[in-house]
Short mmCIF file of C-alpha atoms in Angstrom, two decimals:
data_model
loop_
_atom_site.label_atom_id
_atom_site.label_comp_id
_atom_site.label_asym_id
_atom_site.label_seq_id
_atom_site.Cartn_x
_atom_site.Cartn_y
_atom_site.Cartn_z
CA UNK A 1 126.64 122.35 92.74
CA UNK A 2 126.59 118.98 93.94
CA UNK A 3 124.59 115.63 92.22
CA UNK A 4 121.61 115.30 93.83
CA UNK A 5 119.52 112.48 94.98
CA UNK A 6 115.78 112.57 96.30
CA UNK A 7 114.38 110.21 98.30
CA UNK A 8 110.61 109.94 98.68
CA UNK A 9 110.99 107.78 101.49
CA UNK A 10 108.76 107.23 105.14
CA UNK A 11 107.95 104.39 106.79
CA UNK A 12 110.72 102.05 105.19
CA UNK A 13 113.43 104.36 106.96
CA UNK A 14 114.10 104.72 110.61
CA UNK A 15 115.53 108.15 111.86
CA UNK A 16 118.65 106.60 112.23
CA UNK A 17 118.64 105.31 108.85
CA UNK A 18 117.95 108.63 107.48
CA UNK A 19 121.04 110.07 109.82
CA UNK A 20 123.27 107.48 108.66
CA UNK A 21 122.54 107.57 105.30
CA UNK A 22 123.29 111.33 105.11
CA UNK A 23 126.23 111.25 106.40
CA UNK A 24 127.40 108.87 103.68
CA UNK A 25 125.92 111.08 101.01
CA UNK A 26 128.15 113.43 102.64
CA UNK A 27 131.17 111.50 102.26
CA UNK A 28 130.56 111.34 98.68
CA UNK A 29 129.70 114.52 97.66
CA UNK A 30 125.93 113.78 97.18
CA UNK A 31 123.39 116.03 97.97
CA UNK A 32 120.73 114.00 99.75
CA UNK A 33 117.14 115.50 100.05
CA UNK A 34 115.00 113.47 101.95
CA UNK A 35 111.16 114.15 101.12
CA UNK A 36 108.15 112.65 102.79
CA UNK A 37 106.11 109.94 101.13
CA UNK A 38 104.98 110.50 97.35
CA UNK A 39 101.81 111.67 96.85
CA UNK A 40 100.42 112.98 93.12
CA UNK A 41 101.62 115.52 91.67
CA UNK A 42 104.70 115.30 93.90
CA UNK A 43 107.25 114.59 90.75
CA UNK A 44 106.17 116.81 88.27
CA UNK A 45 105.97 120.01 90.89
CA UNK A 46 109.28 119.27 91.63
CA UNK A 47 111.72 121.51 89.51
CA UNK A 48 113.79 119.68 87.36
CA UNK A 49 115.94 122.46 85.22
CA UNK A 50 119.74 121.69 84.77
CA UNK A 51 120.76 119.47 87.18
CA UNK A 52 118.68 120.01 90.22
CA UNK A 53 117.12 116.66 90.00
CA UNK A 54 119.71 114.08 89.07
CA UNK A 55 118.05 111.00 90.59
CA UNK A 56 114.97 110.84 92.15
CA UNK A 57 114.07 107.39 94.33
CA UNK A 58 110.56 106.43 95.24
CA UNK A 59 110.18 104.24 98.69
CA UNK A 60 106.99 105.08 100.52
CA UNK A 61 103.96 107.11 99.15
CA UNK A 62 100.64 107.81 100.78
CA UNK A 63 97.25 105.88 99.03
CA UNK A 64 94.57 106.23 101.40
CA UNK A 65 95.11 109.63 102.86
CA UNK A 66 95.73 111.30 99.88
CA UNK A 67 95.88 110.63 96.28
CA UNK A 68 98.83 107.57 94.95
CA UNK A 69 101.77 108.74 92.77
CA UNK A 70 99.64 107.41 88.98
CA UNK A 71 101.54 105.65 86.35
CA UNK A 72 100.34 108.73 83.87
CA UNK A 73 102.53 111.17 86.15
CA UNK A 74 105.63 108.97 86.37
CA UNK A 75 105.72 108.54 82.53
CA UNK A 76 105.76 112.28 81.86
CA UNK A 77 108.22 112.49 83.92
CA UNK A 78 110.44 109.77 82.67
CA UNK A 79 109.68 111.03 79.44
CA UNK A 80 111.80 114.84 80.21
CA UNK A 81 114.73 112.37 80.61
CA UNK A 82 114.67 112.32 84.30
CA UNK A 83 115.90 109.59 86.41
CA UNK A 84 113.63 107.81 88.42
CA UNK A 85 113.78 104.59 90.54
CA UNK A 86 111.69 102.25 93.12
CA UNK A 87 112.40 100.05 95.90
CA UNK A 88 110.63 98.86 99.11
CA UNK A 89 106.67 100.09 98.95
CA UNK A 90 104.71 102.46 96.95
CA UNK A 91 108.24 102.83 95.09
CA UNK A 92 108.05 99.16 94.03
CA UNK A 93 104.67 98.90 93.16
CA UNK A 94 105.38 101.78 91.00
CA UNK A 95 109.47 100.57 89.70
CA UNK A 96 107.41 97.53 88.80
CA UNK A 97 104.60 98.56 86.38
CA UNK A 98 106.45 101.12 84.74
CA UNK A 99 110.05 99.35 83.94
CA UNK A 100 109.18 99.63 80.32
CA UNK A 101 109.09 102.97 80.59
CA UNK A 102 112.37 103.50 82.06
CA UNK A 103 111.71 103.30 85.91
CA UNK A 104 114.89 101.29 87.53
CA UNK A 105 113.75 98.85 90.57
CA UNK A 106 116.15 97.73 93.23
CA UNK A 107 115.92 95.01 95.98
CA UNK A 108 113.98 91.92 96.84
CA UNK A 109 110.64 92.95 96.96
CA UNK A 110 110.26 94.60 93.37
CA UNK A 111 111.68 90.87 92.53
CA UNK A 112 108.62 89.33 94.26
CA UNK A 113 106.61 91.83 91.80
CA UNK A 114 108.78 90.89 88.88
CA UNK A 115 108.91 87.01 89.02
CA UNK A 116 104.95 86.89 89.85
CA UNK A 117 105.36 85.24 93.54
CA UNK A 118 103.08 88.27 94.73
CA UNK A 119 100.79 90.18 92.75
CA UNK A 120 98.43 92.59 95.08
CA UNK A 121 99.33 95.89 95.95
CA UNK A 122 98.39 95.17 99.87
CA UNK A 123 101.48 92.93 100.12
CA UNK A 124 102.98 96.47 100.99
CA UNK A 125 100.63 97.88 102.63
CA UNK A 126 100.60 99.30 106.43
CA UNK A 127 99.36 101.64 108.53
CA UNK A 128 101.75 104.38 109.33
CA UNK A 129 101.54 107.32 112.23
CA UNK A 130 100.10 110.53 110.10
CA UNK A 131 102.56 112.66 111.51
CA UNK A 132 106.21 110.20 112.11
CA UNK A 133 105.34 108.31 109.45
CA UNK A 134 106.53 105.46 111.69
CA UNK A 135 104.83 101.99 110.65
CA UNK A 136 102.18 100.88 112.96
CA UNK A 137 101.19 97.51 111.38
CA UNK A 138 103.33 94.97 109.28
CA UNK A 139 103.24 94.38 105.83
CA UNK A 140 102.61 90.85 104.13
CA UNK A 141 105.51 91.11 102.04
CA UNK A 142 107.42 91.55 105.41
CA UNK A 143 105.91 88.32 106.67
CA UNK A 144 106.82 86.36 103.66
CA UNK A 145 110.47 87.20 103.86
CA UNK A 146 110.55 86.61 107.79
CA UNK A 147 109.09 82.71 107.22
CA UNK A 148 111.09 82.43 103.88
CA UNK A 149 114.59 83.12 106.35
CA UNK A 150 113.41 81.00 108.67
CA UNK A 151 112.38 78.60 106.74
CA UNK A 152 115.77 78.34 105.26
CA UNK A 153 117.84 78.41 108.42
CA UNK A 154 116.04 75.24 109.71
CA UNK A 155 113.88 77.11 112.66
CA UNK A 156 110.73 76.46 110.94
CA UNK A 157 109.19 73.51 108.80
CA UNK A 158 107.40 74.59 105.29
CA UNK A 159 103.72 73.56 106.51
CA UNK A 160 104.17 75.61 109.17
CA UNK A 161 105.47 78.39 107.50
CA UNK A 162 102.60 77.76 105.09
CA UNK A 163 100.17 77.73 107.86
CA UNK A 164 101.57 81.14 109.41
CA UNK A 165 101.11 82.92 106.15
CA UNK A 166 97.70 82.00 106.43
CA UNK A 167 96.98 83.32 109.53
CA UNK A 168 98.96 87.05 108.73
CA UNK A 169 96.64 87.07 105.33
CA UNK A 170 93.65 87.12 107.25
CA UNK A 171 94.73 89.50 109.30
CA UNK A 172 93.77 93.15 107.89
CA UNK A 173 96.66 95.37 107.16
CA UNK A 174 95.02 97.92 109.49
CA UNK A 175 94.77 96.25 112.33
CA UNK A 176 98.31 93.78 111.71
CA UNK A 177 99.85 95.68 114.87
CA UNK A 178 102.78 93.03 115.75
CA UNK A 179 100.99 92.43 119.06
CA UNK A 180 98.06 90.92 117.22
CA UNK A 181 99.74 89.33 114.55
CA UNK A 182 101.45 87.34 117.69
CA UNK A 183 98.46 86.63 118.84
CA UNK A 184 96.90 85.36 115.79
CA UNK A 185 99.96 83.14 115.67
CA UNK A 186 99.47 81.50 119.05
CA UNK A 187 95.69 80.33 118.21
CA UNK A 188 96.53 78.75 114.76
CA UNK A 189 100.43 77.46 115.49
CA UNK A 190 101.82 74.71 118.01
CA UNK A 191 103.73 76.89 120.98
CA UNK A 192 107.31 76.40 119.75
CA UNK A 193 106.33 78.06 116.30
CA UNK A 194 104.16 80.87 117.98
CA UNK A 195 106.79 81.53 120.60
CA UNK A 196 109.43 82.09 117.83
CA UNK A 197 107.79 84.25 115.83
CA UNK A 198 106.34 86.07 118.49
CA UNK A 199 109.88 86.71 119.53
CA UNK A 200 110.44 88.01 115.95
CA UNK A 201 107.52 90.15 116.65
CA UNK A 202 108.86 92.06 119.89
CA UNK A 203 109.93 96.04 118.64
CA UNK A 204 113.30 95.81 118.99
CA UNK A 205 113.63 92.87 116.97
CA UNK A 206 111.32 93.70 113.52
CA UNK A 207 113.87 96.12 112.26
CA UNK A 208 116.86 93.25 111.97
CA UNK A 209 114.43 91.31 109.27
CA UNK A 210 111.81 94.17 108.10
CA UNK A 211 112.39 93.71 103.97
CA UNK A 212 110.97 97.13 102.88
CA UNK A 213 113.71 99.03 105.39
CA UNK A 214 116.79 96.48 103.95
CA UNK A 215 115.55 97.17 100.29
CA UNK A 216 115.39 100.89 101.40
CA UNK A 217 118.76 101.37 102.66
CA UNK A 218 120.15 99.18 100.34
CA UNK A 219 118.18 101.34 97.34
CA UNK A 220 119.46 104.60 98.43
CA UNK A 221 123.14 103.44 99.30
CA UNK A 222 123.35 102.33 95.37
CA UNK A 223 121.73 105.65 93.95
CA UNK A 224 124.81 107.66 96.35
CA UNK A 225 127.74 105.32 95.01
CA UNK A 226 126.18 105.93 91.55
CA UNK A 227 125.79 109.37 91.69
CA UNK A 228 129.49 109.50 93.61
CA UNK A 229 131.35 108.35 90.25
CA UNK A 230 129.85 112.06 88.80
CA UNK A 231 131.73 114.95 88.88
CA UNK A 232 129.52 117.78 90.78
CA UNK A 233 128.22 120.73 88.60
CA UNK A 234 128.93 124.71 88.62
#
């Protein structure tokens, strides 16, 4: 039988993410089993003799809809010496507060967590179609990294950048549809500003910068080239 990785995953992924991604586990010999977003009581129904669960990766969960993955959960698992990681959402949050106990974290937003530059669990937060699990609204810690890169490529001055955070924090994670968030952006910021990130904004454009997908990808693409160098199991 082949390693196995799991991947809690929803909104951080595109479909074509998910169909890429496979078809590298394939070329590795990884089994990839993509689940939903983690609710409780997800990990410890999952069965875990032998070696069905080699790694298991946390991205998205649901909080409002139904009950959060709880810390209590994840250290009984990590406590039957399972494997268990976090990256881009509910799976950093999580990666985060329980590191002591063993949970790994990859990518830039559990470092956000870790070096205290955000601290509130809505940074990740977004609404996200019941059913695709598509992401309807954008998350602050999205926004930070978008005026952090431009900020650093010269296309937009730190008191504006400042200003712009401003305006996305009073926006509502509910209602931070990319149409609105352009909006707010053109009644607080001077037209070249507004017009740039509103171009940021446009749907074929928030995938090239959205954090929580690149720490996604980037998560799950580590956890197949580590589970690669194992030989698979009878």
């Amino acid at each position: 039988m082949a390693v196995k990785l799991t991947v809690y995953a929803g909104s951080s992924l595109l479909p074509r993410d998910t169909e890429r991604l496979g078809e590298t586990a394939d070329t590795l010999g990884v089994d990839l089993d993509m689940r939903p977003p983690i609710i409780r009581g997800d990990l410890l129904r999952a069965p875990t003799e032998g070696k069905w669960n080699n790694r298991t990766l946390i991205l998205d969960g649901q909080f409002g809809q139904n009950l959060s993955v709880s810390v209590t959960e994840i250290r009984e698992y990590l406590g039957r010496g399972l494997y268990l990681a976090g990256a881009s959402s509910m799976g950093a949050l999580r990666a985060v507060e329980c590191r002591t106990l063993g949970m790994i974290q990859h990518g830039w937003v559990c470092e956000q967590y870790l070096a205290g530059h955000v601290e509130a669990d809505a940074e990740v937060a977004l609404l996200m179609d019941p059913v695709t699990s598509e992401a309807l609204t954008v998350p602050l810690i999205n926004v930070r990294w978008l005026l952090r890169n431009l900020g650093e490529r010269g296309e937009l001055d730190a008191a504006t950048a400042a200003t712009a955070l401003e305006v996305a924090q009073r926006v509502s994670y509910r209602t931070r549809i990319p149409e609105a968030l352009a909006n707010a952006f053109r009644r607080a910021l001077p037209t070249d500003a507004s017009d740039l990130l509103a171009r940021q904004l446009e749907p074929d454009t928030i995938p090239d910068w959205d954090r929580k997908r690149l720490d996604g990808i980037e998560a799950v693409e580590a956890e197949l080239r580590a589970l690669a160098r194992f030989p698979s199991h009878a």
